[in-house]
Coordinates of C-alpha atoms in Angstrom, one line a residue:
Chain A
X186 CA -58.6 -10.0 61.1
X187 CA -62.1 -9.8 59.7
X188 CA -63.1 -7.2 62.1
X189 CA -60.5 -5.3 62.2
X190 CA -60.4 -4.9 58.6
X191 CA -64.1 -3.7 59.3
X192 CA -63.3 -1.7 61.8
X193 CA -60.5 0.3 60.1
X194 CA -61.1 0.1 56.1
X195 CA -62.8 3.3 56.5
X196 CA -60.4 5.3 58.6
X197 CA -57.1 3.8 56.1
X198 CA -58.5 4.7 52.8
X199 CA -57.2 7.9 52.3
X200 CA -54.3 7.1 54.1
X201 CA -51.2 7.8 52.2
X202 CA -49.2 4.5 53.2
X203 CA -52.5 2.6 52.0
X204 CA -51.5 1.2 48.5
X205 CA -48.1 0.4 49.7
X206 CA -49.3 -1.6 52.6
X207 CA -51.3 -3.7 50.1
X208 CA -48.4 -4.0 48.4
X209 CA -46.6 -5.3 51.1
X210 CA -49.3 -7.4 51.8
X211 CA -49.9 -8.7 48.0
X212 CA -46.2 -9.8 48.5
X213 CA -47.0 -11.5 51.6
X214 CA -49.6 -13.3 50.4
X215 CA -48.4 -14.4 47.2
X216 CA -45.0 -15.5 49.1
X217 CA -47.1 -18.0 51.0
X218 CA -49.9 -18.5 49.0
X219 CA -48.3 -18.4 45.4
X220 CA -50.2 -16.7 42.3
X221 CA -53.4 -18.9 42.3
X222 CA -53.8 -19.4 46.0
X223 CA -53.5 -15.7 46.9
X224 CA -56.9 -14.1 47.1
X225 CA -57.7 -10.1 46.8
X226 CA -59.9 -10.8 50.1
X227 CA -57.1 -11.9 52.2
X228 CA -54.7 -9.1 51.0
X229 CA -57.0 -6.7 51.8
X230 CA -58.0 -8.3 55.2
X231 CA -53.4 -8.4 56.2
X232 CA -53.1 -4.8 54.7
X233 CA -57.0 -3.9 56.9
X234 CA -58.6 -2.4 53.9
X235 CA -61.8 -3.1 52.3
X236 CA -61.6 -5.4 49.2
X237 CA -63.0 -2.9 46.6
X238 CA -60.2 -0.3 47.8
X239 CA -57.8 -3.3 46.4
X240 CA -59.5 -3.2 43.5
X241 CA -59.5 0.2 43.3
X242 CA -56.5 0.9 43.3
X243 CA -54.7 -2.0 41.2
X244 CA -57.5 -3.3 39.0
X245 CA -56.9 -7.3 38.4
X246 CA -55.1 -9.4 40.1
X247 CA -52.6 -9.9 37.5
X248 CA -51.5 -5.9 37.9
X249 CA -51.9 -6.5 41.5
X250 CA -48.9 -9.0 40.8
X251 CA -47.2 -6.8 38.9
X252 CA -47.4 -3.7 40.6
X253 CA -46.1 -5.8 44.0
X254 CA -42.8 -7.9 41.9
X255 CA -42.1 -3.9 40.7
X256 CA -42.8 -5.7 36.7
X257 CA -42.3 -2.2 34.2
X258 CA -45.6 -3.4 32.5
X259 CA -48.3 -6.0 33.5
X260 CA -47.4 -9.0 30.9
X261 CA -50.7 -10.5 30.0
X262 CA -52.2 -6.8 29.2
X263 CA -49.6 -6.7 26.8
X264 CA -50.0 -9.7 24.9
X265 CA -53.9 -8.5 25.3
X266 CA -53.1 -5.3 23.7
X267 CA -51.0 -7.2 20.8
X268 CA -53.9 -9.7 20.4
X269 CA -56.9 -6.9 20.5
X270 CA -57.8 -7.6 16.7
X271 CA -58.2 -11.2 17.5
X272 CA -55.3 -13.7 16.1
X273 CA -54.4 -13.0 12.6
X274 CA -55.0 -15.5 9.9
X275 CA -50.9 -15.2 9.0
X276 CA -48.3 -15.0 11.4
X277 CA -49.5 -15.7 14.7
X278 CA -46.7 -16.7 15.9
X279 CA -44.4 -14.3 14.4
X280 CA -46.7 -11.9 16.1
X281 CA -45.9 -13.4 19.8
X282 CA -42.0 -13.2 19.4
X283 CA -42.0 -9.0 17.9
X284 CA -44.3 -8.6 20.5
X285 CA -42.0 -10.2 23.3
X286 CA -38.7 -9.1 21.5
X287 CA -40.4 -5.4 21.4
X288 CA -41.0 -5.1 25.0
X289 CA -37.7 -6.1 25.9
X290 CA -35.7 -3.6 24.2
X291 CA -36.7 -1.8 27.6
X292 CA -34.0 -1.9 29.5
X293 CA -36.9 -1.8 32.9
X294 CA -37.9 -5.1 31.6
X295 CA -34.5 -6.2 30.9
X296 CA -33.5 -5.6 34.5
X297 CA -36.5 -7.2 35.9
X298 CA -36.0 -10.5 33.6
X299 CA -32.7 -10.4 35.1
X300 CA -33.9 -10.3 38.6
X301 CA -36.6 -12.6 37.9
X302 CA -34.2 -15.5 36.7
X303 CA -32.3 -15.1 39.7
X304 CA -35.0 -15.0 42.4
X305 CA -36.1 -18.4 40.6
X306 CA -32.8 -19.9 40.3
X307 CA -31.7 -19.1 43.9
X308 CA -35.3 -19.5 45.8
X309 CA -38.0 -21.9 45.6
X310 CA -40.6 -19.8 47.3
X311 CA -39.6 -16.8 44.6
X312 CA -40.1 -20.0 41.7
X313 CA -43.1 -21.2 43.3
X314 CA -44.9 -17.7 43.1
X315 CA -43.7 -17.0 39.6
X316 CA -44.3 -20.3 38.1
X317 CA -47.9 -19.9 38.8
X318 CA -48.2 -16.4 37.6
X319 CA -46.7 -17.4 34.3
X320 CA -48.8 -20.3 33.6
X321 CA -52.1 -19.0 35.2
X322 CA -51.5 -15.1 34.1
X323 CA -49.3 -14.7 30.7
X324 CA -50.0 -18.6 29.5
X325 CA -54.0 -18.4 29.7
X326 CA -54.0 -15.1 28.4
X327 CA -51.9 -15.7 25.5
X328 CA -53.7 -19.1 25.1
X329 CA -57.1 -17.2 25.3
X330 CA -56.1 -14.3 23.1
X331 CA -54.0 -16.5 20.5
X332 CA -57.2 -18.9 20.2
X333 CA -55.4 -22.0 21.7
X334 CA -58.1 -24.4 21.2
X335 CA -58.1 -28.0 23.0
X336 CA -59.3 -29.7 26.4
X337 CA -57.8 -28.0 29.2
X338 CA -54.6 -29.8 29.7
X339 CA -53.8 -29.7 25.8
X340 CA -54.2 -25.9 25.9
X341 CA -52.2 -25.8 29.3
X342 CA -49.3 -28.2 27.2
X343 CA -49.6 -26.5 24.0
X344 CA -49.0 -22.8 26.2
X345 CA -45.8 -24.2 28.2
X346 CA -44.5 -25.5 24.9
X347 CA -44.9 -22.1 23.5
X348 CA -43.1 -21.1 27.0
X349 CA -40.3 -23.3 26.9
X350 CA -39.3 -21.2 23.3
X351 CA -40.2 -17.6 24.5
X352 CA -38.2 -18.4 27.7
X353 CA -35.3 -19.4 25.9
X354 CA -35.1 -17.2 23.7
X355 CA -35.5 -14.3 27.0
X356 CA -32.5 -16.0 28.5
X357 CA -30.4 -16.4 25.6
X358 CA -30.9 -12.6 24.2
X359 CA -31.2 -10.7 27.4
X360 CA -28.5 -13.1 30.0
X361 CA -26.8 -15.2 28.6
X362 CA -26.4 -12.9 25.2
X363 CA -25.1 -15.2 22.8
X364 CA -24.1 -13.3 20.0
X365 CA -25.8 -14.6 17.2
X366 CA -29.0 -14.4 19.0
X367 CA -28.5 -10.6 20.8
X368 CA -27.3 -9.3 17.3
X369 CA -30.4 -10.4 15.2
X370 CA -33.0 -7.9 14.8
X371 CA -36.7 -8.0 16.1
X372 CA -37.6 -9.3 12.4
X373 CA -34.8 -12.0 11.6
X374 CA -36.1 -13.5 15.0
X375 CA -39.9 -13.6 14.2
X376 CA -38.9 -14.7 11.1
X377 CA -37.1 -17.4 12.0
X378 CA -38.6 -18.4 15.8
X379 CA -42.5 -17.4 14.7
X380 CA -43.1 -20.9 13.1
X381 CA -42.0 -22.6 15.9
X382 CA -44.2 -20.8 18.5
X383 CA -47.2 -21.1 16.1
X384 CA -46.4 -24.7 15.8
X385 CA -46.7 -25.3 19.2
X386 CA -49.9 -23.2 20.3
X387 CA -52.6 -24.1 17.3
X388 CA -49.8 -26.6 14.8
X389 CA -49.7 -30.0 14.6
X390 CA -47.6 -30.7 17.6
X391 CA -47.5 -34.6 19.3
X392 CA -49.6 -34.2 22.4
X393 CA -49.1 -36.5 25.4
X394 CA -51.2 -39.9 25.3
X395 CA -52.1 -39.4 28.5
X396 CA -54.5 -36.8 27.4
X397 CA -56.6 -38.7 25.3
X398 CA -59.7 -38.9 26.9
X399 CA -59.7 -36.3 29.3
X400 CA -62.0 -33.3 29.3
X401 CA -63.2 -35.2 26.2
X402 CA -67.0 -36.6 25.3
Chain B
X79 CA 5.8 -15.7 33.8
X80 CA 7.5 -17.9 30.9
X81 CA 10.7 -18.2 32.9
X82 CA 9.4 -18.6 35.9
X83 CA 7.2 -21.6 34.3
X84 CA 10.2 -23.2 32.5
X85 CA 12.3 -23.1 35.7
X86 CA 9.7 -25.0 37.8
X87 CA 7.3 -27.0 35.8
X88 CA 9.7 -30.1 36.4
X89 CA 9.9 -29.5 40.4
X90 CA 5.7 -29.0 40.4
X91 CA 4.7 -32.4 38.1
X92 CA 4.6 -34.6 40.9
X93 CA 3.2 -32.1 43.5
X94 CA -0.3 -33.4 45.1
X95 CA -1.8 -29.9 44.6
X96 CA -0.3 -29.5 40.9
X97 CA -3.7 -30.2 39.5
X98 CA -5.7 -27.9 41.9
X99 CA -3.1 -25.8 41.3
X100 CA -4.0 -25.8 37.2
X101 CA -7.6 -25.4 38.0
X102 CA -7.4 -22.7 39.8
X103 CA -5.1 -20.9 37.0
X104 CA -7.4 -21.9 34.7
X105 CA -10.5 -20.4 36.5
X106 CA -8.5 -17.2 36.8
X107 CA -7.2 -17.5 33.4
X108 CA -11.4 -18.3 32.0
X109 CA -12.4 -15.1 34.2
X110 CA -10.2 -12.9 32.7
X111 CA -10.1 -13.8 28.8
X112 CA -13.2 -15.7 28.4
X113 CA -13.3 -19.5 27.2
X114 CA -11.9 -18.0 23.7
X115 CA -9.5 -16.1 24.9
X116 CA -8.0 -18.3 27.3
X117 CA -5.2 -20.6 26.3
X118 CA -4.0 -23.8 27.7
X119 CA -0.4 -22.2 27.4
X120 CA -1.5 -19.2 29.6
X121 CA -3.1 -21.1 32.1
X122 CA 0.3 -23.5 32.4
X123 CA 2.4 -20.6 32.8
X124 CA 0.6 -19.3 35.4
X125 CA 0.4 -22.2 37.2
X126 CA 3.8 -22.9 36.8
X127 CA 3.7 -26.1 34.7
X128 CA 4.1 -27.1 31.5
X129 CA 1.4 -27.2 29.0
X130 CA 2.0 -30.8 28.2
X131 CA 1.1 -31.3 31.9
X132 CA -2.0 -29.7 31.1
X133 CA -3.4 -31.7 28.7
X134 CA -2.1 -35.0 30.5
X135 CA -4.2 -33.9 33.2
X136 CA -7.5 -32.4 31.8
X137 CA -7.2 -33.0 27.7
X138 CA -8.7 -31.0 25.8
X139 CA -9.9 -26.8 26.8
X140 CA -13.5 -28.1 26.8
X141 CA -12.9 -30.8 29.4
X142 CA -10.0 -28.5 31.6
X143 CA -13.1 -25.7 31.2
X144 CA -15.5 -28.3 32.5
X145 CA -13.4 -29.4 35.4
X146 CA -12.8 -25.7 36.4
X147 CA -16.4 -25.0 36.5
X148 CA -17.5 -28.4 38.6
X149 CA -19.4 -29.4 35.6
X150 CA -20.6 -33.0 36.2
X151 CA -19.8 -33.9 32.4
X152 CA -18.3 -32.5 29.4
X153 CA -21.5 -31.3 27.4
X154 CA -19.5 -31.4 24.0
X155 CA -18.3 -35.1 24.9
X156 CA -22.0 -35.8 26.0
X157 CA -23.5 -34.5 22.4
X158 CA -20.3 -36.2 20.5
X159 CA -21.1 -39.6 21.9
X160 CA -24.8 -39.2 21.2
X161 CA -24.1 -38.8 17.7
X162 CA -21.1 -41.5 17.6
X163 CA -23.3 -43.2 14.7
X164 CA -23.5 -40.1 13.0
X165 CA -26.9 -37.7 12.6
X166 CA -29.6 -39.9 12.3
X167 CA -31.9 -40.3 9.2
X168 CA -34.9 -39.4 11.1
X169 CA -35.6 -37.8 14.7
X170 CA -32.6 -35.3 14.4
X171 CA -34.0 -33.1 16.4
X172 CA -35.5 -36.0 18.8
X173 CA -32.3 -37.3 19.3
X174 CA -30.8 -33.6 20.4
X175 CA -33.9 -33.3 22.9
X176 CA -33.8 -36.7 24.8
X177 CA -30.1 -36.6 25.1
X178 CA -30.4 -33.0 27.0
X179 CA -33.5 -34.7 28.9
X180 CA -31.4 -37.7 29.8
X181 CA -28.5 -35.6 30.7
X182 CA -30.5 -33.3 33.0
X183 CA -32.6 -36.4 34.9
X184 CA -29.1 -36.5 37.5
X185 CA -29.7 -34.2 40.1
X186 CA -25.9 -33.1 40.0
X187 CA -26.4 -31.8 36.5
X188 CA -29.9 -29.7 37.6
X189 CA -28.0 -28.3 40.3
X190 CA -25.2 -27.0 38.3
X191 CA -27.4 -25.8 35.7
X192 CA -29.3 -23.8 38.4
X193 CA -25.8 -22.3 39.6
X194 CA -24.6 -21.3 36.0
X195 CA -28.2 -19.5 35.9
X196 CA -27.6 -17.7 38.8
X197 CA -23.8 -16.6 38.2
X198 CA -25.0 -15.5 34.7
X199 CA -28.1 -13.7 35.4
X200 CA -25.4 -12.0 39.0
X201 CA -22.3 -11.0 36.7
X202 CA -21.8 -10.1 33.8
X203 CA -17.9 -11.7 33.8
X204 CA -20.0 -15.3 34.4
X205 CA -22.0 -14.6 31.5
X206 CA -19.2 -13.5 29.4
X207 CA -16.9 -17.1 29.8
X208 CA -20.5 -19.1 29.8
X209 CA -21.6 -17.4 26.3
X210 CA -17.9 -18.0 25.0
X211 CA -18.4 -22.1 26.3
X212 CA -21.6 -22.4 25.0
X213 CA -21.3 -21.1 21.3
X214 CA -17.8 -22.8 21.1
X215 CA -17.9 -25.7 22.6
X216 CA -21.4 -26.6 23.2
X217 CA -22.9 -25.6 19.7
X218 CA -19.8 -25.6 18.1
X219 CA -19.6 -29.5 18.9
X220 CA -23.6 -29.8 17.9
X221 CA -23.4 -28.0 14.7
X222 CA -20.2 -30.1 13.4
X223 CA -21.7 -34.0 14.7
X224 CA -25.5 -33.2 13.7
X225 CA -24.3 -32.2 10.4
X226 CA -24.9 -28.5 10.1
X227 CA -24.1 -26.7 6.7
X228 CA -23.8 -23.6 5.2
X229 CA -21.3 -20.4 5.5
X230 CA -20.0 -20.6 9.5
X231 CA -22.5 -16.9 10.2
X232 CA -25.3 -19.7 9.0
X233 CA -24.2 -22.4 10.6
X234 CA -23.7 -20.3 13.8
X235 CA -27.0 -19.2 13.5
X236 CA -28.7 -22.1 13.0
X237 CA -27.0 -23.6 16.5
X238 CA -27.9 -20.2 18.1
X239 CA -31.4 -21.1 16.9
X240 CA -31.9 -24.7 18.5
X241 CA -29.8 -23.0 21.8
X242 CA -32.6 -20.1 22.6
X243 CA -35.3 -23.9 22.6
X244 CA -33.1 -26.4 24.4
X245 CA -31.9 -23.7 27.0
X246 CA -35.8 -22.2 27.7
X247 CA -36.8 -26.0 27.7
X248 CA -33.6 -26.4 30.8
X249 CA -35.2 -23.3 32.1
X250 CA -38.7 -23.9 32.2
X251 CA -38.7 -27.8 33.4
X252 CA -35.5 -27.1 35.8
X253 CA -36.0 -24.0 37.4
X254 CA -39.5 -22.3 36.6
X255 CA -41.0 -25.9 37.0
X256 CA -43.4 -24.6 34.9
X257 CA -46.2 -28.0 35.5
X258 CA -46.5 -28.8 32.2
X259 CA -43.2 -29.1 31.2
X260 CA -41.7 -30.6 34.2
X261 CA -44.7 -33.3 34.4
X262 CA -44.2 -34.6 30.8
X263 CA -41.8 -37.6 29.9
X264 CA -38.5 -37.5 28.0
X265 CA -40.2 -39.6 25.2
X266 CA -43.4 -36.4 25.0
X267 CA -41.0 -33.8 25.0
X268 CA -39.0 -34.7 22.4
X269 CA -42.0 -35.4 20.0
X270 CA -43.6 -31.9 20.7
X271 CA -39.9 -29.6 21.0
X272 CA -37.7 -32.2 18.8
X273 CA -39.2 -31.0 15.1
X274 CA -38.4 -27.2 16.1
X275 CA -35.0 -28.3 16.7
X276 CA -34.5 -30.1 14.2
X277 CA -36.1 -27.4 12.1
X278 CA -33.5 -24.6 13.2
X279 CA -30.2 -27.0 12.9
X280 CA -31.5 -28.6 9.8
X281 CA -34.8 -27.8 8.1
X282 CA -36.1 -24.7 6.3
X283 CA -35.8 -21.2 8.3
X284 CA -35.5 -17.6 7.5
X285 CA -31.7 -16.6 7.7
X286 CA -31.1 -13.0 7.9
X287 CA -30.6 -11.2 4.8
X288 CA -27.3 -9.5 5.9
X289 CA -25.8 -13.0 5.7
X290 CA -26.2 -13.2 2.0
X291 CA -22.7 -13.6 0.0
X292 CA -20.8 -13.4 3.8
X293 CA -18.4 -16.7 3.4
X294 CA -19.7 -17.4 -0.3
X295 CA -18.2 -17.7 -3.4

């Protein structure tokens, strides 16, 4: 594979089936290798193109995720964008559900929430690669951003807490549209879900016991 | 429909497929008109028995509803019971969190969830009868035994509220798998996510504006 990456990068750069075959083979690679396992390396050796053409062409690979799954935007830019003055001294949580609640008024994101849900509801492999993504790509990032501060496990815990809201509140708006909640404005929902999210990434929240200890001293 | 009922509800009572027969007029009858809409009358009629046999047979909408849709339990017995003693003085919101946690350790109950997530997220007519069960019968039951007040928009609200948590915490320790959340313990998770609950059924949040004087005075 090695070599006949080598031998062919040159010839396939300026081939115009190039960035869909490493598409195709980002897909590939994340389908067997999930999110953290998946290297730019070994996409570029399946789709026979150098690694800097990878890189080229798609940037990170969080937007090399993205751009494979078809996602409208690449999620943890967003919340990078949202977060580019640093976390504000009022209101960070409010800040994470307007930005969320914003970007879904897309009905491109809407659709691929949709699609998401089922691929992880119906397919293991699908839930495998997107559990990863979520905790490695849009939890650090919003962690990192939101100034989650902790050993690494606490920030990991204090991020899926964050999740287990922000997911919820995805499912409940955009699939399951219960009325109260798909009827509420942007606002009424940061007002009223905010706390809770900034609660659970720098609030007093319980952490596990098991924690204690590690990463510590 | 009404004659044809009256005429043969006393020949079908003792049939072996009488109650296969009401579940299957009751899935079409759920389908059609949503959980609301559908009436225990309506569903006798079209299966051709009366409504008395209806209720001998399944009890109450909620539990005919759950035995339609191969629920394992009736969630708004399962929430009832766990509030037999009335809402506690303390750990509200606790309380609410193990019981779902409990509830969703049978493998029967994760599977089902994981099939309502996928019918909802496929078609829209799933979604429509699921939101219809879940704000009736499933919050409904919540608000009234964890002793929910204010004007019924509020009170709907507030239940809407703890839904978008509890369902992204199903979500996210069922399906996603999301590490942190499906490694942690019923007794963890209900000290980090149980105060946020217990915060939107109970505790101090923003209610929209537009609710103001709606139900009052």
């Amino acid at each position: 594979l090695v070599a006949a990456r080598a031998g062919r990068s040159g010839r396939r750069a300026g081939d115009s089936g190039t960035s869909e075959a490493i598409l195709e083979a980002a897909r590939g690679q994340f389908a067997e290798h999930g999110y953290r396992g998946a290297t730019i390396r070994a996409i570029a050796a399946q789709a026979q193109v150098d690694p800097a053409l990878v890189h080229h062409f798609y940037g990170t690979k969080d937007a090399l995720f993205a751009a494979a799954m078809q996602l409208p935007v690449v999620p943890s830019e967003v919340i990078a964008t949202a977060f580019e003055s640093g976390p504000p001294e009022r209101g960070l949580g409010e800040l994470v559900v307007r930005t969320a609640l914003t970007l879904w008024e897309s009905d491109a994101v809407k659709e691929t929430f949709l699609g998401l849900v089922r691929s992880a509801a119906t397919d293991e492999a699908a839930a495998f690669m997107l559990r990863e993504f979520v905790a490695d790509s849009i939890l650090g990032t919003l962690a990192r951003v939101a100034g989650v501060t902790g050993t690494r496990a606490e920030v990991e815990y204090r991020a899926a807490m964050a999740a287990t809201q922000m997911i919820g509140l995805a499912l409940t708006r955009l699939v399951l549209k219960l009325p109260a909640v798909a009827q509420a404005s942007v606002d009424e929902l940061a007002a009223a879900i905010g706390p809770s999210v900034e609660r659970y990434l720098v609030g007093d929240i319980v952490l596990p016991d098991r924690f204690a200890g590690i990463g510590r001293g």
